[in-house]
C-alpha cells in the first residue's frame, strides 16, 4: 500500500508540474512571451494580466516590419488593431468585441483568442520562420506582370478623373523601376563580396562568405551580436520542441479555462433589432420570383390531379367496384401514407371492402373483422380505426 501511494503521489506531482513547464515552453517560444504567472492570472480574468496579453497578441498578429512600431502605438490603438486582425481571421467571439479598448480588462478572453490562434494553424512555425537569423544571402525574386496589360473592367460608383489615374499609373511604374534597379545593385554588390571571399568558407559547397559572415569577421562586435542572436534562436527552438512534447497538458487546462467562462445568453430585449433595407429595384425582383413560384405550384397541382384520379380508379377496380367513394378516399389516403398497407389490403383474396375475405391476410396482419364488415384491421401507425 505504501509503494502504491508513493507511485500515485509521484504521478500526481508530474501532472501538476507539467502544466507550468508547458506554459513556460510556450511563453519562451513566442515573441515577447509573458511569464507563466500571467497565464495563471488570465484564467481567473485578473486585470493585471490584460496588458501583457494585449501586447503579446499584437506581436503575434503583426507583420515582421510592424513590430517595431508597437512602441509608438497607445493601448487603445493596439486593442483596436488586435480586434480587427482577429475578426479578419474569423474569430467572431462577441465577448472579445465588447472588451474596453483601454487594455485594462479581458485577460481571459485574450487567453482564449491566443489559444484559438494556436489551434487554428502552425502559428509557432510561422513565427520562428519570420524571426530566424539569416546567415546566407537571399535575394527575393522580383516577379510582377506587365503593367501595360489591361486589368478586369470595374464599374466606378462616381465620375473618374482620367488624369489622376494616369498620374497614379506613372507613379507606380516609377517605383517599380526603382525597385528593379535597387535589386540589380544589390545583386552586383553580393557578387563582388562573393568574388572577394572566394574559397574562404569552410563549407566547400558554398565556396564564399555571406554578407553576415563578412561583417562578423570585419567587426568583432557584430560577431558577438550574431552569436547572441543565434543563442536566442536556439533557445526558442528548444522551447518549441518542449512545447510539442507537453502540448496536450495545456489543452486540457484550456478546457477548464473555457468551462469557467460564463455562458452567453443572447438577450433579445436588450439588443436592438435592425431590419435590412430592401432597395426598390429588389422589390420588383422579389415579386417576380413570387409569381414564378406560384406558377410552379399550380403546374404541380395540375400534374398531380390526373395521377390521383388514376390511382383512385385503380383502387376501385381492385376492390371489385362495390366500394363506396368514401371508402376509396380512405384507401387512397392510407396508400399515400404507406403503400405496404394498400398492398396487404389488395392481397386479401380480392375481396371487397364490404364483403368477407376469401382467405386470411398474411401473418404480419390481423384477419378482417368479419362478414359484411366495413373495416379492415391493419397494423401500423393508423391502427384498426384508421380507415
Coordinates of C-alpha atoms in Angstrom, one line a residue:
X1 CA 0.0 0.0 0.0
X2 CA 2.8 2.4 0.8
X3 CA 4.5 1.8 -2.6
X4 CA 1.3 2.3 -4.4
X5 CA 0.6 5.6 -2.6
X6 CA 4.1 6.8 -3.4
X7 CA 3.6 5.9 -7.1
X8 CA 0.2 7.8 -7.2
X9 CA 1.7 10.8 -5.5
X10 CA 4.7 10.8 -7.9
X11 CA 2.4 10.6 -10.9
X12 CA 0.3 13.4 -9.5
X13 CA 3.4 15.5 -8.9
X14 CA 4.5 15.0 -12.5
X15 CA 1.0 16.1 -13.7
X16 CA 1.0 19.2 -11.6
X17 CA 4.4 20.2 -12.6
X18 CA 3.8 19.5 -16.3
X19 CA 1.4 22.4 -16.7
X20 CA 3.8 25.2 -15.6
X21 CA 6.5 23.6 -17.8
X22 CA 4.2 23.6 -20.8
X23 CA 3.2 27.2 -20.3
X24 CA 6.8 28.2 -19.8
X25 CA 7.9 26.5 -23.0
X26 CA 5.0 28.2 -24.9
X27 CA 6.0 31.6 -23.5
X28 CA 9.6 31.1 -24.4
X29 CA 8.8 30.2 -27.9
X30 CA 6.6 33.2 -28.5
X31 CA 8.0 36.7 -29.3
X32 CA 7.7 38.9 -26.1
X33 CA 6.1 36.0 -24.3
X34 CA 4.9 36.7 -20.8
X35 CA 5.6 34.7 -17.7
X36 CA 3.5 31.6 -16.8
X37 CA 2.1 33.6 -13.9
X38 CA 0.3 35.9 -16.4
X39 CA -1.4 32.8 -17.9
X40 CA -2.5 31.7 -14.5
X41 CA -4.0 35.1 -13.6
X42 CA -5.7 35.2 -17.0
X43 CA -7.6 32.1 -16.2
X44 CA -9.3 34.0 -13.4
X45 CA -9.7 37.1 -15.5
X46 CA -7.4 39.3 -13.5
X47 CA -7.0 42.8 -14.9
X48 CA -3.2 42.9 -14.2
X49 CA -2.7 40.2 -16.9
X50 CA -4.6 42.0 -19.6
X51 CA -1.9 44.5 -20.8
X52 CA 0.8 41.7 -21.3
X53 CA -1.7 39.6 -23.3
X54 CA -2.7 42.6 -25.5
X55 CA 1.0 43.2 -26.2
X56 CA 1.6 39.5 -27.0
X57 CA -1.4 39.3 -29.4
X58 CA -0.1 42.4 -31.2
X59 CA 3.3 40.9 -31.7
X60 CA 1.8 37.6 -32.8
X61 CA -0.6 39.1 -35.3
X62 CA 1.6 41.9 -36.6
X63 CA 3.9 41.5 -39.6
X64 CA 7.6 41.5 -39.0
X65 CA 8.1 45.1 -40.1
X66 CA 5.3 46.5 -37.9
X67 CA 6.5 45.0 -34.7
X68 CA 9.0 47.9 -34.2
X69 CA 6.2 50.4 -34.5
X70 CA 4.3 49.0 -31.5
X71 CA 6.2 51.3 -29.1
X72 CA 4.6 54.3 -30.7
X73 CA 1.1 52.9 -30.5
X74 CA -1.1 53.5 -27.5
X75 CA -3.1 50.9 -25.7
X76 CA -6.3 52.0 -27.4
X77 CA -4.9 51.8 -30.9
X78 CA -3.2 48.4 -30.1
X79 CA -6.5 47.0 -28.8
X80 CA -8.4 48.2 -31.9
X81 CA -5.8 46.7 -34.2
X82 CA -5.9 43.3 -32.4
X83 CA -9.7 43.2 -32.5
X84 CA -9.7 44.0 -36.3
X85 CA -7.0 41.4 -37.0
X86 CA -8.8 38.7 -35.1
X87 CA -12.1 39.5 -36.8
X88 CA -10.5 39.4 -40.2
X89 CA -9.1 35.9 -39.5
X90 CA -12.5 34.6 -38.5
X91 CA -12.6 34.9 -34.7
X92 CA -16.1 36.1 -34.1
X93 CA -16.5 35.9 -30.3
X94 CA -18.8 38.7 -29.1
X95 CA -17.2 38.9 -25.7
X96 CA -13.9 40.0 -27.2
X97 CA -15.6 42.7 -29.3
X98 CA -17.2 44.1 -26.2
X99 CA -13.9 44.5 -24.3
X100 CA -12.9 48.1 -23.5
X101 CA -10.2 49.5 -25.7
X102 CA -8.1 50.9 -22.8
X103 CA -6.4 47.5 -22.4
X104 CA -7.3 47.1 -18.7
X105 CA -9.7 44.1 -18.9
X106 CA -10.4 40.9 -20.7
X107 CA -7.4 38.8 -19.8
X108 CA -9.4 35.5 -20.0
X109 CA -10.9 36.4 -23.5
X110 CA -7.4 37.3 -24.7
X111 CA -6.1 33.9 -23.5
X112 CA -8.9 32.2 -25.4
X113 CA -8.1 34.2 -28.5
X114 CA -4.4 33.2 -28.3
X115 CA -5.3 29.5 -27.8
X116 CA -7.6 29.8 -30.9
X117 CA -4.7 31.1 -32.9
X118 CA -2.5 28.2 -31.7
X119 CA -5.1 25.6 -32.6
X120 CA -6.0 27.2 -35.9
X121 CA -2.7 26.7 -37.7
X122 CA 1.1 26.4 -37.4
X123 CA 1.5 29.6 -35.5
X124 CA 4.8 28.8 -33.8
X125 CA 6.4 27.6 -37.1
X126 CA 5.4 30.8 -38.8
X127 CA 6.7 33.0 -36.1
X128 CA 10.0 31.1 -35.9
X129 CA 10.4 31.3 -39.6
X130 CA 9.8 35.1 -39.5
X131 CA 12.4 35.8 -36.8
X132 CA 15.1 33.3 -37.8
X133 CA 18.7 34.6 -38.1
X134 CA 19.6 34.7 -41.8
X135 CA 23.2 33.7 -42.3
X136 CA 23.1 33.3 -46.0
X137 CA 22.5 35.8 -48.8
X138 CA 18.9 35.8 -50.0
X139 CA 17.7 37.9 -53.0
X140 CA 13.9 37.9 -53.3
X141 CA 12.6 37.1 -56.8
X142 CA 11.1 40.2 -58.4
X143 CA 8.0 38.8 -60.2
X144 CA 5.3 41.1 -61.5
X145 CA 3.1 41.1 -64.5
X146 CA 3.3 43.8 -67.1
X147 CA 1.7 47.0 -66.0
X148 CA 0.6 47.7 -69.6
X149 CA -1.7 44.7 -69.5
X150 CA -5.3 45.8 -69.0
X151 CA -7.0 44.5 -65.9
X152 CA -10.6 43.4 -65.4
X153 CA -13.3 46.0 -66.0
X154 CA -14.6 47.5 -62.8
X155 CA -17.6 49.8 -62.7
X156 CA -16.9 53.1 -60.9
X157 CA -19.5 54.5 -58.5
X158 CA -18.9 58.1 -59.5
X159 CA -17.0 60.2 -62.1
X160 CA -13.4 59.1 -62.7
X161 CA -10.6 61.5 -63.2
X162 CA -8.5 60.2 -66.1
X163 CA -5.6 62.4 -65.3
X164 CA -5.4 61.2 -61.8
X165 CA -5.5 57.6 -63.0
X166 CA -2.6 58.3 -65.4
X167 CA -0.6 60.0 -62.7
X168 CA -1.1 57.0 -60.3
X169 CA -0.1 54.6 -63.1
X170 CA 3.1 56.6 -63.8
X171 CA 4.0 56.8 -60.2
X172 CA 3.6 53.0 -59.9
X173 CA 5.8 52.4 -62.9
X174 CA 8.5 54.8 -61.5
X175 CA 8.5 52.9 -58.2
X176 CA 8.6 49.6 -60.0
X177 CA 11.7 50.7 -61.9
X178 CA 13.4 52.0 -58.7
X179 CA 12.7 48.6 -57.1
X180 CA 14.2 46.7 -60.0
X181 CA 17.3 49.0 -60.2
X182 CA 17.8 48.6 -56.4
X183 CA 17.7 44.9 -56.7
X184 CA 20.1 44.9 -59.5
X185 CA 22.6 47.0 -57.5
X186 CA 22.2 44.6 -54.5
X187 CA 22.9 41.6 -56.7
X188 CA 26.1 43.4 -58.1
X189 CA 27.4 44.1 -54.6
X190 CA 26.7 40.5 -53.5
X191 CA 28.6 39.3 -56.5
X192 CA 31.6 41.4 -55.5
X193 CA 31.6 40.1 -51.9
X194 CA 31.3 36.5 -53.1
X195 CA 34.2 37.1 -55.5
X196 CA 36.5 38.7 -52.8
X197 CA 35.8 35.9 -50.3
X198 CA 36.1 33.0 -52.8
X199 CA 37.4 29.8 -51.3
X200 CA 37.3 31.3 -47.7
X201 CA 34.4 29.3 -46.4
X202 CA 34.8 26.1 -44.5
X203 CA 31.9 24.5 -46.5
X204 CA 33.3 23.7 -49.9
X205 CA 29.8 23.5 -51.4
X206 CA 29.4 27.3 -50.9
X207 CA 32.9 28.4 -51.6
X208 CA 32.4 32.0 -50.4
X209 CA 31.3 34.0 -47.3
X210 CA 28.0 35.7 -46.9
X211 CA 27.4 39.3 -46.0
X212 CA 26.6 38.5 -42.4
X213 CA 29.8 36.3 -42.0
X214 CA 31.9 39.0 -43.7
X215 CA 30.5 41.6 -41.2
X216 CA 31.3 39.3 -38.3
X217 CA 34.9 38.9 -39.4
X218 CA 35.4 42.6 -40.0
X219 CA 33.9 43.8 -36.8
X220 CA 34.1 41.7 -33.6
X221 CA 31.1 43.5 -32.0
X222 CA 28.9 42.3 -34.9
X223 CA 30.2 38.8 -34.3
X224 CA 29.2 38.9 -30.7
X225 CA 25.7 40.2 -31.6
X226 CA 25.4 37.4 -34.2
X227 CA 26.3 34.9 -31.6
X228 CA 23.7 36.2 -29.1
X229 CA 21.0 36.1 -31.8
X230 CA 21.9 32.5 -32.6
X231 CA 21.8 31.5 -29.0
X232 CA 18.4 33.2 -28.6
X233 CA 17.1 31.4 -31.6
X234 CA 18.3 28.1 -30.4
X235 CA 16.6 28.7 -27.0
X236 CA 13.3 29.4 -28.8
X237 CA 13.7 26.3 -30.9
X238 CA 14.3 24.1 -27.9
X239 CA 11.3 25.7 -26.1
X240 CA 9.2 24.9 -29.2
X241 CA 10.3 21.2 -29.0
X242 CA 9.4 21.0 -25.3
X243 CA 6.1 22.6 -26.1
X244 CA 5.2 20.0 -28.7
X245 CA 6.1 17.3 -26.1
X246 CA 3.7 18.6 -23.4
X247 CA 1.1 20.4 -25.6
X248 CA -1.7 18.1 -24.5
X249 CA -1.5 19.2 -20.9
X250 CA -2.0 22.8 -22.0
X251 CA -5.2 22.0 -23.9
X252 CA -6.6 20.0 -21.0
X253 CA -6.0 23.1 -18.9
X254 CA -7.7 25.3 -21.5
X255 CA -10.8 23.1 -21.2
X256 CA -11.1 24.3 -17.6
X257 CA -10.5 27.9 -18.6
X258 CA -13.3 27.6 -21.2
X259 CA -15.5 26.0 -18.6
X260 CA -15.0 28.9 -16.2
X261 CA -16.4 31.4 -18.7
X262 CA -20.0 32.5 -18.1
X263 CA -22.5 31.3 -20.6
X264 CA -23.5 33.9 -23.1
X265 CA -27.3 34.1 -23.4
X266 CA -28.4 36.5 -26.1
X267 CA -30.9 38.9 -24.7
X268 CA -33.4 39.7 -27.4
X269 CA -35.0 42.5 -25.4
X270 CA -31.7 44.3 -24.7
X271 CA -30.3 44.1 -28.3
X272 CA -31.9 46.4 -30.9
X273 CA -33.5 44.9 -33.9
X274 CA -32.1 46.0 -37.2
X275 CA -34.3 45.3 -40.2
X276 CA -32.5 45.2 -43.6
X277 CA -33.4 47.9 -46.0
X278 CA -34.5 46.4 -49.4
X279 CA -33.9 48.7 -52.4
X280 CA -36.8 49.5 -54.6
X281 CA -35.4 47.6 -57.6
X282 CA -35.1 44.5 -55.5
X283 CA -38.8 44.6 -54.6
X284 CA -39.8 44.1 -58.2
X285 CA -37.4 41.1 -58.4
X286 CA -38.9 39.5 -55.3
X287 CA -42.4 39.9 -56.7
X288 CA -41.2 38.3 -60.0
X289 CA -39.8 35.3 -58.0
X290 CA -43.1 35.0 -56.0
X291 CA -45.1 34.9 -59.2
X292 CA -42.8 32.2 -60.7
X293 CA -43.2 30.1 -57.5
X294 CA -47.0 30.4 -57.6
X295 CA -47.0 29.3 -61.3
X296 CA -44.8 26.3 -60.5
X297 CA -47.1 25.4 -57.6
X298 CA -50.2 25.5 -59.9
X299 CA -48.4 23.4 -62.5
X300 CA -47.5 20.8 -59.9
X301 CA -51.1 20.7 -58.7
X302 CA -52.4 20.2 -62.3
X303 CA -49.9 17.4 -62.9
X304 CA -50.8 15.6 -59.6
X305 CA -54.6 15.6 -60.1
X306 CA -54.7 13.1 -63.1
X307 CA -52.4 10.7 -61.2
X308 CA -54.6 10.9 -58.1
X309 CA -57.7 10.2 -60.2
X310 CA -56.0 7.2 -61.9
X311 CA -54.9 5.8 -58.6
X312 CA -58.4 6.0 -57.2
X313 CA -59.8 4.3 -60.3
X314 CA -57.2 1.5 -60.0
X315 CA -58.2 1.1 -56.3
X316 CA -61.9 0.9 -57.2
X317 CA -61.2 -1.8 -59.9
X318 CA -59.0 -3.8 -57.5
X319 CA -61.8 -3.7 -54.8
X320 CA -64.4 -5.2 -57.3
X321 CA -66.3 -2.0 -57.9
X322 CA -68.5 -2.4 -54.8
X323 CA -66.9 0.1 -52.5
X324 CA -68.2 3.5 -51.8
X325 CA -66.5 6.7 -52.8
X326 CA -65.7 7.4 -49.1
X327 CA -64.0 4.1 -48.7
X328 CA -61.9 4.6 -51.8
X329 CA -60.9 8.0 -50.5
X330 CA -59.9 6.5 -47.2
X331 CA -58.0 3.8 -49.0
X332 CA -56.2 6.3 -51.1
X333 CA -55.3 8.3 -48.0
X334 CA -53.8 5.2 -46.3
X335 CA -52.0 4.2 -49.5
X336 CA -50.4 7.6 -49.6
X337 CA -49.2 7.2 -46.1
X338 CA -48.0 3.6 -46.5
X339 CA -48.0 1.7 -49.8
X340 CA -47.4 -1.6 -47.9
X341 CA -50.8 -1.3 -46.2
X342 CA -52.5 -0.9 -49.6
X343 CA -50.7 -3.9 -50.9
X344 CA -51.7 -6.0 -47.9
X345 CA -55.3 -4.9 -48.4
X346 CA -55.2 -5.9 -52.1
X347 CA -53.8 -9.3 -51.1
X348 CA -56.8 -10.4 -49.1
X349 CA -58.2 -12.7 -51.8
X350 CA -59.5 -9.9 -53.9
X351 CA -62.5 -9.4 -51.6
X352 CA -64.3 -6.1 -51.5
X353 CA -64.3 -3.8 -48.5
X354 CA -67.9 -4.6 -47.9
X355 CA -67.7 -8.4 -48.2
X356 CA -66.0 -11.3 -46.4
X357 CA -62.3 -12.3 -47.1
X358 CA -61.8 -15.4 -49.2
X359 CA -58.5 -16.2 -47.4
X360 CA -56.9 -14.8 -44.3
X361 CA -54.4 -12.0 -44.6
X362 CA -50.7 -12.5 -44.1
X363 CA -49.3 -13.5 -40.7
X364 CA -48.0 -10.0 -40.1
X365 CA -51.5 -8.5 -40.2
X366 CA -54.7 -9.4 -38.4
X367 CA -57.7 -11.0 -40.1
X368 CA -60.7 -8.9 -41.2
X369 CA -63.4 -8.1 -38.8
X370 CA -65.9 -10.5 -40.3
X371 CA -68.6 -10.8 -43.0
X372 CA -70.2 -7.6 -44.1
X373 CA -67.7 -5.6 -42.2
X374 CA -66.8 -2.1 -43.4
X375 CA -63.4 -2.0 -41.7
X376 CA -60.2 -3.9 -42.2
X377 CA -57.9 -4.4 -39.2
X378 CA -54.4 -3.4 -40.3
X379 CA -51.3 -3.0 -38.3
X380 CA -49.2 0.2 -38.4
X381 CA -49.5 3.7 -37.2
X382 CA -53.1 4.1 -38.4
X383 CA -54.4 1.2 -36.2
X384 CA -57.7 -0.6 -36.6
X385 CA -59.7 2.6 -36.6
X386 CA -57.6 4.4 -39.2
X387 CA -60.0 3.6 -42.0

